[in-house]
Coordinates of C-alpha atoms and ligand atoms in Angstrom, one line a residue:
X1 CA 32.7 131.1 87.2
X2 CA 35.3 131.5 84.9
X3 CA 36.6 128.2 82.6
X4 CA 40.3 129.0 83.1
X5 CA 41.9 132.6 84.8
X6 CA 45.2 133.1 83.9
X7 CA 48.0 135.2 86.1
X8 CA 49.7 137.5 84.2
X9 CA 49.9 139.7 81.0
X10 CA 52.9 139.0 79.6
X11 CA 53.9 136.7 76.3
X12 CA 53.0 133.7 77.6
X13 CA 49.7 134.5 79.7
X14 CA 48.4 136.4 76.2
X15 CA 49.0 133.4 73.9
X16 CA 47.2 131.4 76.2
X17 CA 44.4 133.5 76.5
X18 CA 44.0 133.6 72.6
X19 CA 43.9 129.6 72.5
X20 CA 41.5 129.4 75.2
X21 CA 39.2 132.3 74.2
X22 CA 39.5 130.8 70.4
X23 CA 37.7 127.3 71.5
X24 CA 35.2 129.3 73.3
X25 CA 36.1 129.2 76.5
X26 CA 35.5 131.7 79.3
X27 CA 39.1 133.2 80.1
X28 CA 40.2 135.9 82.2
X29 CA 43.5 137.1 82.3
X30 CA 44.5 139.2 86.0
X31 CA 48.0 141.6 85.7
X32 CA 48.9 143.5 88.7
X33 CA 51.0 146.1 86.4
X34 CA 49.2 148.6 85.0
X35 CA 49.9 147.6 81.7
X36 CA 51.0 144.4 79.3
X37 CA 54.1 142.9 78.5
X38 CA 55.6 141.7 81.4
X39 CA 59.1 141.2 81.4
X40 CA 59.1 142.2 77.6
X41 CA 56.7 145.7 77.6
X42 CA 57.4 149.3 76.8
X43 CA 57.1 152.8 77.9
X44 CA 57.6 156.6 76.7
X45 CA 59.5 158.2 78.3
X46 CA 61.1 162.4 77.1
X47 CA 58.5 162.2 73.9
X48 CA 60.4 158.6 72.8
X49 CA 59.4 155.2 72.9
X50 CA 61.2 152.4 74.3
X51 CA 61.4 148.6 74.6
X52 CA 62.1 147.5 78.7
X53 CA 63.8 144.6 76.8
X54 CA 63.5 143.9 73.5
X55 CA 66.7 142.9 71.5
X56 CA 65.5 140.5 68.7
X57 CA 63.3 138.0 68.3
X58 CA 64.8 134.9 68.1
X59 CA 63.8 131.6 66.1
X60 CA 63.1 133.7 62.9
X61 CA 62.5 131.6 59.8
X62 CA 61.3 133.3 56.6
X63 CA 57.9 133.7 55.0
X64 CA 56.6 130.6 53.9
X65 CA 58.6 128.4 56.5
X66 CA 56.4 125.4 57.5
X67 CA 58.5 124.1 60.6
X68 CA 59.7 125.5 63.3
X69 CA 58.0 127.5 66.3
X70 CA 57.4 130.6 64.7
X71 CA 55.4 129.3 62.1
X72 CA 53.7 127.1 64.4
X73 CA 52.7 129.7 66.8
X74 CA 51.5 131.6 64.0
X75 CA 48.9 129.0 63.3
X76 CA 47.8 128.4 66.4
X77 CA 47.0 131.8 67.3
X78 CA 45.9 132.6 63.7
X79 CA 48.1 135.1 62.6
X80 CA 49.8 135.9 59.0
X81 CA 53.5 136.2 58.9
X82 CA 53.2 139.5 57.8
X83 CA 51.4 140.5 60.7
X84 CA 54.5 140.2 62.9
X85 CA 56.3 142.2 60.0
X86 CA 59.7 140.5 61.3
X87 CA 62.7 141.9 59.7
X88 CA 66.0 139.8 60.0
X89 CA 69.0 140.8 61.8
X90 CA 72.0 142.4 59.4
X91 CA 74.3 140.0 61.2
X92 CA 75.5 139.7 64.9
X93 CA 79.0 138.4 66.2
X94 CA 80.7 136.9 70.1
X95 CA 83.6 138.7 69.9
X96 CA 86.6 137.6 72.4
X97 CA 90.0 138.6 72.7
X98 CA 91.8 138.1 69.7
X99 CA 88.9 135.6 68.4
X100 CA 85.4 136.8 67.0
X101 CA 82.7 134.7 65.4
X102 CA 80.2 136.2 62.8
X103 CA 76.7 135.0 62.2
X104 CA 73.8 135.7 60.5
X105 CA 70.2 134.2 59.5
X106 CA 72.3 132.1 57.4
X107 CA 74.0 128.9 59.6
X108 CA 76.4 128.4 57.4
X109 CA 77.9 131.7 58.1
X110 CA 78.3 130.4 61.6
X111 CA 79.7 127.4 60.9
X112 CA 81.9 128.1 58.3
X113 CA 83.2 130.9 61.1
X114 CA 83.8 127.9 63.6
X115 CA 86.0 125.6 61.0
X116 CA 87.9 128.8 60.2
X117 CA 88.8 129.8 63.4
X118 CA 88.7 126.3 65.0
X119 CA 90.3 123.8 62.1
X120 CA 90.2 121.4 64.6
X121 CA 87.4 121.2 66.1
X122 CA 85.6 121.3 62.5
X123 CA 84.0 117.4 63.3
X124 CA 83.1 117.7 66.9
X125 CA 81.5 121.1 65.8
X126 CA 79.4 118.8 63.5
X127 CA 78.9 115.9 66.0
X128 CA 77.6 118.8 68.6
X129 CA 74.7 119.8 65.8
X130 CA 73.8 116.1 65.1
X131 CA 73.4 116.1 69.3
X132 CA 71.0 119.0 69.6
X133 CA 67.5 117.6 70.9
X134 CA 64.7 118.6 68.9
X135 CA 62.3 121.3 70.1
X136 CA 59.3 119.4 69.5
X137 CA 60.9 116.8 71.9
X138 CA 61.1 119.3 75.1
X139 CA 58.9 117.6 77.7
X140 CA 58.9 114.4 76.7
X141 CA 63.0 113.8 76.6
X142 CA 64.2 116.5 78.1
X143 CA 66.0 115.6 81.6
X144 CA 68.1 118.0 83.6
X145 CA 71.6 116.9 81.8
X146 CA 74.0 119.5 82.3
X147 CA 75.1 121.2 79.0
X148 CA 78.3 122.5 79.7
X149 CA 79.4 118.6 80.6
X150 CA 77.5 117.3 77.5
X151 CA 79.3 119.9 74.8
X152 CA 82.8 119.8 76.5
X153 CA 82.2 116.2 76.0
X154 CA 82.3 117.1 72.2
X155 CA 84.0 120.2 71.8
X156 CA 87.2 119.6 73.4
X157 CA 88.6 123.7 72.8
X158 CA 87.4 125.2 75.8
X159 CA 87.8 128.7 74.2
X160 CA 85.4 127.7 71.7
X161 CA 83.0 126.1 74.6
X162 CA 82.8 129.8 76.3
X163 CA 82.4 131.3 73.2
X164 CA 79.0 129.1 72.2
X165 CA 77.6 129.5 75.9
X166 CA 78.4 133.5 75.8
X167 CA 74.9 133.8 73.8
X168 CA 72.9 130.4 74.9
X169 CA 73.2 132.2 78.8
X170 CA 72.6 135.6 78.2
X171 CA 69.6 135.0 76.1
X172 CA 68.2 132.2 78.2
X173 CA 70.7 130.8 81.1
X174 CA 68.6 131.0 84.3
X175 CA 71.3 129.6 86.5
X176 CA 75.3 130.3 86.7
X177 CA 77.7 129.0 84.2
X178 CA 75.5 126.1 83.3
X179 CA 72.0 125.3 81.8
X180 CA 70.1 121.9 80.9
X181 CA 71.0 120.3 77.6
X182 CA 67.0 120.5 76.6
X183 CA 67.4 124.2 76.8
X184 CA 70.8 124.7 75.3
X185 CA 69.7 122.8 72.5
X186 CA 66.8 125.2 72.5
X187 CA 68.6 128.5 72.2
X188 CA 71.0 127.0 69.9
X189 CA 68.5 126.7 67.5
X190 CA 66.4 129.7 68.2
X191 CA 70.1 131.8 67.5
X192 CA 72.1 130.4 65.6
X193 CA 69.9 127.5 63.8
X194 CA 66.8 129.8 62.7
X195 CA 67.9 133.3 63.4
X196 CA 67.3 137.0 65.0
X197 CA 64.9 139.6 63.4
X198 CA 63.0 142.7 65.2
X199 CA 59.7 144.2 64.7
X200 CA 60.1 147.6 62.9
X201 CA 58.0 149.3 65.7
X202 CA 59.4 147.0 68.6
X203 CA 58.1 145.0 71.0
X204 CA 54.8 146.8 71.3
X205 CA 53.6 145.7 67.5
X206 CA 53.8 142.2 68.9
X207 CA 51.9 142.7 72.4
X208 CA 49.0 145.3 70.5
X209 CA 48.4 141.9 68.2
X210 CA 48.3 139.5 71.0
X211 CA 45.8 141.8 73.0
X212 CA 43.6 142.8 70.7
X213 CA 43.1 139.3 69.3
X214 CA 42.3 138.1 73.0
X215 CA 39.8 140.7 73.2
X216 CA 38.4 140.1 69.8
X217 CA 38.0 136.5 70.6
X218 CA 35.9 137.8 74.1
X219 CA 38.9 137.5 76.0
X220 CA 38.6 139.5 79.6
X221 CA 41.7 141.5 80.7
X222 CA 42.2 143.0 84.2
X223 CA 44.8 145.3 85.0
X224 CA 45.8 146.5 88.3
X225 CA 44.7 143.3 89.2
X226 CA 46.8 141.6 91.3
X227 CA 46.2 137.7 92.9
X228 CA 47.3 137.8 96.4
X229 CA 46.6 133.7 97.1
X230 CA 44.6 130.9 96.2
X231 CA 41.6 129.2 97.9
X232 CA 42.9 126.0 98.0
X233 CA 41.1 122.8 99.0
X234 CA 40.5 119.2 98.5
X235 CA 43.7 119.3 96.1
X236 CA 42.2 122.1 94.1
X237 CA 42.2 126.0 93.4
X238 CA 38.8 126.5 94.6
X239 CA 38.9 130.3 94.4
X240 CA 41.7 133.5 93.7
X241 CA 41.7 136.0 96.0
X242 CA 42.8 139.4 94.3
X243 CA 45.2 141.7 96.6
X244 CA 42.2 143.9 97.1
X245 CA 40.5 141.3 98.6
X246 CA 37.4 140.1 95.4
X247 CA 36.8 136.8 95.2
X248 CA 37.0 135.3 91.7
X249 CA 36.3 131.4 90.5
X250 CA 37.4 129.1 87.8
X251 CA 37.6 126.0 86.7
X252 CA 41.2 126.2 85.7
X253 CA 44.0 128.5 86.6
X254 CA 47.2 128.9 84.9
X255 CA 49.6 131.0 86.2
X256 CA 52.9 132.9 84.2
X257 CA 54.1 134.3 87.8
X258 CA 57.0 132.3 88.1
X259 CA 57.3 128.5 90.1
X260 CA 58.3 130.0 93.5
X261 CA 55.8 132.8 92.9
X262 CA 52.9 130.5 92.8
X263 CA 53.5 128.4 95.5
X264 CA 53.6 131.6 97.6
X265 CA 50.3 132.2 96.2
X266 CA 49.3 128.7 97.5
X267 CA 51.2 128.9 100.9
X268 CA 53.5 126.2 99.8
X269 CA 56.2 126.5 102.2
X270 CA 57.6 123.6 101.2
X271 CA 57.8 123.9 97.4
X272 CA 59.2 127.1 98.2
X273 CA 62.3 125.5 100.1
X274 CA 62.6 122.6 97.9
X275 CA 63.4 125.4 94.9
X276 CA 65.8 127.7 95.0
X277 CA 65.4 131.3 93.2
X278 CA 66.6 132.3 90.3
X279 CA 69.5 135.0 91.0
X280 CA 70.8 136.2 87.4
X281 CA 69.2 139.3 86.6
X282 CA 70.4 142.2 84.5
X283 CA 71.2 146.3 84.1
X284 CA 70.9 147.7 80.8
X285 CA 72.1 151.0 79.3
X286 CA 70.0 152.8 76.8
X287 CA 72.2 155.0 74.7
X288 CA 70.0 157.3 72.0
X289 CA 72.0 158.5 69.4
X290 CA 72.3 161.9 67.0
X291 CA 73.0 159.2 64.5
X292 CA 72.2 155.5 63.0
X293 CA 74.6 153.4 64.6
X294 CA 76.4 151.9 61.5
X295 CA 77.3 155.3 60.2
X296 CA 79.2 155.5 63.1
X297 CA 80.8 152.5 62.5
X298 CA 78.8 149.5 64.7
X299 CA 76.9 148.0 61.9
X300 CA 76.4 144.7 63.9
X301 CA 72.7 143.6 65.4
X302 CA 74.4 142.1 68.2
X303 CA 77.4 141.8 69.9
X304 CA 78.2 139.3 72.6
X305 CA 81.5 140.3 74.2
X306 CA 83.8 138.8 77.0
X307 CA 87.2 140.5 77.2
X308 CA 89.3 137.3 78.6
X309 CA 88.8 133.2 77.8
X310 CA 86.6 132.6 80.4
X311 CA 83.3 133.5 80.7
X312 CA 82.0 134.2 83.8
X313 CA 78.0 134.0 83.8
X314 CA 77.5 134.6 87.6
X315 CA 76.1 136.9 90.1
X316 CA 78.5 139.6 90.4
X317 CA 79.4 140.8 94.0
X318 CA 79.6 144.1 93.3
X319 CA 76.3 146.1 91.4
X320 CA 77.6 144.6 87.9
X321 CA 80.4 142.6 86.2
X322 CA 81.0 144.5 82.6
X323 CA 83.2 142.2 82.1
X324 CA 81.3 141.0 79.4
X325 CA 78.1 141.9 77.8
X326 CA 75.8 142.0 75.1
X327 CA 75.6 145.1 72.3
X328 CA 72.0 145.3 70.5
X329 CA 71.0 147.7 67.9
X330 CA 67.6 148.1 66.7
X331 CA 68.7 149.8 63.6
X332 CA 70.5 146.9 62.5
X333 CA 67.8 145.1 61.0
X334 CA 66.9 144.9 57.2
X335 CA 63.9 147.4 57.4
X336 CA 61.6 148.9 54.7
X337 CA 62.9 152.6 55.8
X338 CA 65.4 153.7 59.1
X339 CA 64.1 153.8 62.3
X340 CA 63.6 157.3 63.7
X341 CA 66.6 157.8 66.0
X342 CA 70.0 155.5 66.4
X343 CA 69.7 153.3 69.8
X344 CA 72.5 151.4 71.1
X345 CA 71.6 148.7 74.1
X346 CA 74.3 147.1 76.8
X347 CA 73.2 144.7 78.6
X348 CA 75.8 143.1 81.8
X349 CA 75.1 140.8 84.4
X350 CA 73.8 142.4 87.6
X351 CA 73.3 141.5 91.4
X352 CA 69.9 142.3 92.5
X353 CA 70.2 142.6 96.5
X354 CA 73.1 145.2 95.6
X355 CA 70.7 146.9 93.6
X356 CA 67.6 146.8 96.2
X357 CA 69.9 147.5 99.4
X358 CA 70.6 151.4 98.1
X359 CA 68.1 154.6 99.3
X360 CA 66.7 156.5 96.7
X361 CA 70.0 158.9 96.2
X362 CA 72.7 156.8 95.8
X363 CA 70.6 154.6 93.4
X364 CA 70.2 157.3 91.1
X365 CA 74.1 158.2 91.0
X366 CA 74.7 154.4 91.0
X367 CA 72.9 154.0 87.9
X368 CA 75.3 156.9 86.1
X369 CA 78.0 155.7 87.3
X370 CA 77.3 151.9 85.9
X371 CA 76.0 153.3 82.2
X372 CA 79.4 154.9 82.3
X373 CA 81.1 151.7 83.1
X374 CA 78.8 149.7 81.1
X375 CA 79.2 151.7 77.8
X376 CA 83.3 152.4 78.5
X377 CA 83.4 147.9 78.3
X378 CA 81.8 147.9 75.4
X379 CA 83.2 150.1 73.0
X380 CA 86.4 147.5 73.5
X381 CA 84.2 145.6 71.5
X382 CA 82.3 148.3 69.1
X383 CA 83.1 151.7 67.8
X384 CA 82.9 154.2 70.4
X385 CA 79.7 155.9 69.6
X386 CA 79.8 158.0 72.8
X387 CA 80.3 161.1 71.5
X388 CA 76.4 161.0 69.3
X389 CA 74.9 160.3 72.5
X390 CA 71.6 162.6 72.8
X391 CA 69.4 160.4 75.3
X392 CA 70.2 158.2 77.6
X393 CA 68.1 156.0 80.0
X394 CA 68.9 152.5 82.5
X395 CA 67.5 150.0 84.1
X396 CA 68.8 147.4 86.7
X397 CA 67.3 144.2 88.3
X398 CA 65.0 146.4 90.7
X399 CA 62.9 147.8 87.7
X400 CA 62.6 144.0 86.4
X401 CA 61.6 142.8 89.8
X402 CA 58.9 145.9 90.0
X403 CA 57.6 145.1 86.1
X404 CA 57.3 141.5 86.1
X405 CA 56.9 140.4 90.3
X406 CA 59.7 137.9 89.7
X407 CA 61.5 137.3 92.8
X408 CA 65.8 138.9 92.6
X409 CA 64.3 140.4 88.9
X410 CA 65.7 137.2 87.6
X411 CA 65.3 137.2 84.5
X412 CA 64.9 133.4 83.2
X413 CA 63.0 132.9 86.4
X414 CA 64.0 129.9 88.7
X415 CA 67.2 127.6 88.1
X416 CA 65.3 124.4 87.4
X417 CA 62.2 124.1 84.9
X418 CA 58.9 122.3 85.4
X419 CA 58.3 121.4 81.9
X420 CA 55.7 119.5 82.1
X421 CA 54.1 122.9 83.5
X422 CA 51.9 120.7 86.1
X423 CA 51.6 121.6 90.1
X424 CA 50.6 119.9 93.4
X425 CA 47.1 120.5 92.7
X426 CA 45.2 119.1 89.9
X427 CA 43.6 122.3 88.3
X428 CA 46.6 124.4 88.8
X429 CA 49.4 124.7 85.7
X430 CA 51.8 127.0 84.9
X431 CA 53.3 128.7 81.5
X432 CA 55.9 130.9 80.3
X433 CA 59.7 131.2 81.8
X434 CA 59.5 128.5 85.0
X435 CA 57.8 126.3 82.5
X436 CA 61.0 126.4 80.9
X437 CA 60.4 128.3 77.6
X438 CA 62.2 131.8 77.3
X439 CA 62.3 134.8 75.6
X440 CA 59.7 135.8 73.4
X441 CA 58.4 133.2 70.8
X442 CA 59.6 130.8 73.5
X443 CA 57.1 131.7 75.7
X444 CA 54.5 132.3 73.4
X445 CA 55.1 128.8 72.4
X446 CA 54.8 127.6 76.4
X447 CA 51.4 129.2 76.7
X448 CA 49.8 127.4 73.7
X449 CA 51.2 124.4 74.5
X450 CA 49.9 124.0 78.5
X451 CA 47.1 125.8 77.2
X452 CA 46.7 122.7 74.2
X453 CA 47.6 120.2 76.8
X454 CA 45.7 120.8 79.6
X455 CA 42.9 123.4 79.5
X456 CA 41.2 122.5 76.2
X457 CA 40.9 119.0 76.6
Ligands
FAD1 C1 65.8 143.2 79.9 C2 65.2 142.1 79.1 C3 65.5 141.9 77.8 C4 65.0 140.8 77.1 N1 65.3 140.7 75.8 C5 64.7 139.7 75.1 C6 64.9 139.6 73.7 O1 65.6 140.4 73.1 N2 64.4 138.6 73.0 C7 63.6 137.7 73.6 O2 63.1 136.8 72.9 N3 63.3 137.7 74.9 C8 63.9 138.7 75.7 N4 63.7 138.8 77.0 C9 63.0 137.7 77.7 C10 61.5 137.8 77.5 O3 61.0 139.1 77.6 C11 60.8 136.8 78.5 O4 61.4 135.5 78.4 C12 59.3 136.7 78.2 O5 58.7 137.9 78.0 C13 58.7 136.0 79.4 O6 57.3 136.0 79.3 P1 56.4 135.3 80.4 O7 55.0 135.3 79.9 O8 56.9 133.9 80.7 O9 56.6 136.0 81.8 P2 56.5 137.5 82.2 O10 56.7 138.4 81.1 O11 57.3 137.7 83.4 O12 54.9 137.7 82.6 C14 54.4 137.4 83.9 C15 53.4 138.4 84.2 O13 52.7 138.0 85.4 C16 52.4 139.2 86.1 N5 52.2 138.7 87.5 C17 53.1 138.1 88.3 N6 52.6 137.8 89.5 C18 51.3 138.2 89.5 C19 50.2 138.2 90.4 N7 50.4 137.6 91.6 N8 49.0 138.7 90.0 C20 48.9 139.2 88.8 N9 49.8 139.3 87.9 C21 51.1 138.8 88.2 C22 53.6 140.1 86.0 O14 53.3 141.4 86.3 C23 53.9 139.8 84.5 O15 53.3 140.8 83.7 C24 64.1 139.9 77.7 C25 63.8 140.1 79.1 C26 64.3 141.2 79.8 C27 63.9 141.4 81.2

């Protein structure tokens, strides 16, 4: 009998795993992939290696930074700062017709971008920052108050409104046009408040640590283990059944599939009715270039691009909406040395069921026809690098959905969070993006946290 078994391998699952295993406990962690990362992982693919996801890490604050969730998950799990070698972004910008905003590491780049371009608004940009809920408070304050009326409360530009949400929902809205104000305030600060930086080697620098810590710490992983249901009775996970049909028991189960995903697992019809999917997911184009990127001209880490005033953050009802976009280049980071090769990455919103209705043919010509389309929108935004293109590679919402089990491939998971991460039945919790934490070091944080507040206790 284990003391807790956790579902799923990816950020969250692993910084749970390290908690538990640290205070001794008996933990095993069960991933149907065949391999770690989850949403966030990486494969080689033509002799090169590449992120699924990774853009940057957000919430970076610099060494010797005592606040913040960074350097608080660095504590917890017992890691240096140097560890994570996190270099910080060159500077990134949400570019819009006629209007574009620079930021960096720095906030005051940022805001002294916003009282240039928007004199007037220069006090309710200020009144907006004194609003922002506190991180720490997530859980305990945090009710289901919808940003977009709380800032255009404050803000009264509307161009400006789009313009702040173009980033908060690409790097964390999991439902259309609009997010909670816990979670806005959230992003805010892990973009624009602390800051971007990248991993020299990627993603995989950060998942190597997190497993082999676990492991270290007597930590049991099993891939190509997939949970299939729960033995439920008496209000409790009595047992998990795997999908080949083993039997395992714990004491606790905590469970980074997803809100809907684990009340399948516990025939919860009802739960599943009650909640709605997520249904923003995403395609990315992977452009390899004969060149770093900012010798060609796009010296920027990020780019978040709309080409009109509005910005439309909805499921397309075509395969994609190009309309706007976000630009990433992991060269544009303050590094030691270059990377290898130049990589430009486009992200757009994408419809999933478009994606998952094709045959096997027209996907693949569908997927050259949208990194055409992808890549012609944004170099309205960026120099076009086209021409140093040397590798190219693309994913859509049906690779997400086949990595990471989440149902549409949403990527932020389902529209409304459970933060206090607690279920129907008293030994079952769950972490990472349902719990309401995204992206990277936000889900890191959501597994220690349950994992703090419920299994070591
Ligand atoms: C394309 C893309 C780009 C991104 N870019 C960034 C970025 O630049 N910066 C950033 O901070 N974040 C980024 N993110 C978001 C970030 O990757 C996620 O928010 C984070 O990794 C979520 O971690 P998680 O642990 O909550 O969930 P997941 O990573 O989804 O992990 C859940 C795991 O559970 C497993 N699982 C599910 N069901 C079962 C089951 N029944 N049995 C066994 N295992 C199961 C899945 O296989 C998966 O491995 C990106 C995401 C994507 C998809």
């Amino acid at each position: 009998m284990y003391d807790t078994i956790i579902i799923g391998a990816g950020m969250s699952g692993l910084a749970a795993g390290i908690r538990l295993a640290h205070f001794g406990q008996r933990v095993c962690i069960l991933e149907r992939h065949t391999t770690i990362g989850g949403l966030n992982s990486f494969y080689r693919m033509n002799g090169r290696n590449y992120d699924v996801g990774l853009h940057a890490v957000t919430n970076y604050t610099p060494k010797g930074t005592r606040r913040g969730p960074l350097s608080r998950l660095l504590r917890q799990l017992r890691f240096t700062w140097d560890e994570f070698a996190l270099a910080p972004q060159l500077g990134s910008s949400i570019a819009f017709p006629g209007v574009t905003l620079h930021f960096n590491n720095e906030f005051e780049l940022f805001r002294s971008e916003v009282h240039r371009r928007f004199p007037d608004q220069k006090d309710n940009f200020e009144r907006l920052l004194a609003e922002l809920i506190d991180y720490e408070q997530l859980g305990v304050s945090a009710s289901q108050q919808s940003a977009r009326e709380t800032v255009s409360r404050i803000i009264t530009d509307p161009l400006l409104v789009e313009m702040i949400f173009c980033p908060m929902l690409y790097y964390g809205g999991p439902r259309q046009r609009d997010m909670d104000f816990a979670q806005f305030s959230i992003m805010f600060r892990a973009i624009f408040l602390e800051g971007l930086a990248r991993p020299f080697s990627g993603v995989r620098l950060i998942l190597k640590k997190l497993v082999r810590k676990y492991k270290e710490l007597g930590g049991e992983l099993k891939l190509r283990c997939g949970v299939a249901r729960f033995g439920v009775k008496e209000g409790q996970v009595r047992s998990v059944v795997l999908d080949d049909g083993a039997e395992l028991e714990a004491r606790h189960v905590l469970s980074s599939a997803g809100w809907r995903e684990t009340m399948r697992l516990c025939n919860e019809e009802a739960a599943l009715q009650s909640q709605p999917p997520g249904e923003l997911s995403f395609i990315e184009s992977i452009s390899v270039l004969n060149a770093e990127p900012r010798l060609l001209g796009c010296d920027r880490t990020i780019v978040f691009f709309n080409d009109s005033d509005v910005f439309h953050y909805e499921k397309p009802d075509g395969l994609a909406d190009v309309r706007s976009g976000v630009i990433a280049s992991p060269n544009n980071y303050f590094y030691d040395e270059p990377l290898e090769e130049g990589v430009v990455r486009i992200t757009a919103l994408a419809n999933y069921d478009r994606w998952a209705a094709l045959d096997e043919s027209a996907y693949r010509l569908e997927k050259l026809r949208w990194y055409d389309k992808t890549v012609a929108s944004a170099v309205r935004f960026v120099p076009d690098f086209r021409s140093a293109v040397i590798d190219t590679d693309m994913f859509t919402p049906t690779t997400i959905r086949r990595y990471t089990g989440h149902d549409n491939g949403a990527v932020y998971g389902a529209p409304f969070k459970r933060y206090d991460g607690m279920t129907h039945l008293e030994n079952l919790f769950v972490c990472g993006t349902d719990q309401g934490l995204v992206g990277i070091i936000g889900s890191i944080i959501s597994g220690i946290t349950i994992a703090n507040k419920y299994l070591l206790k």
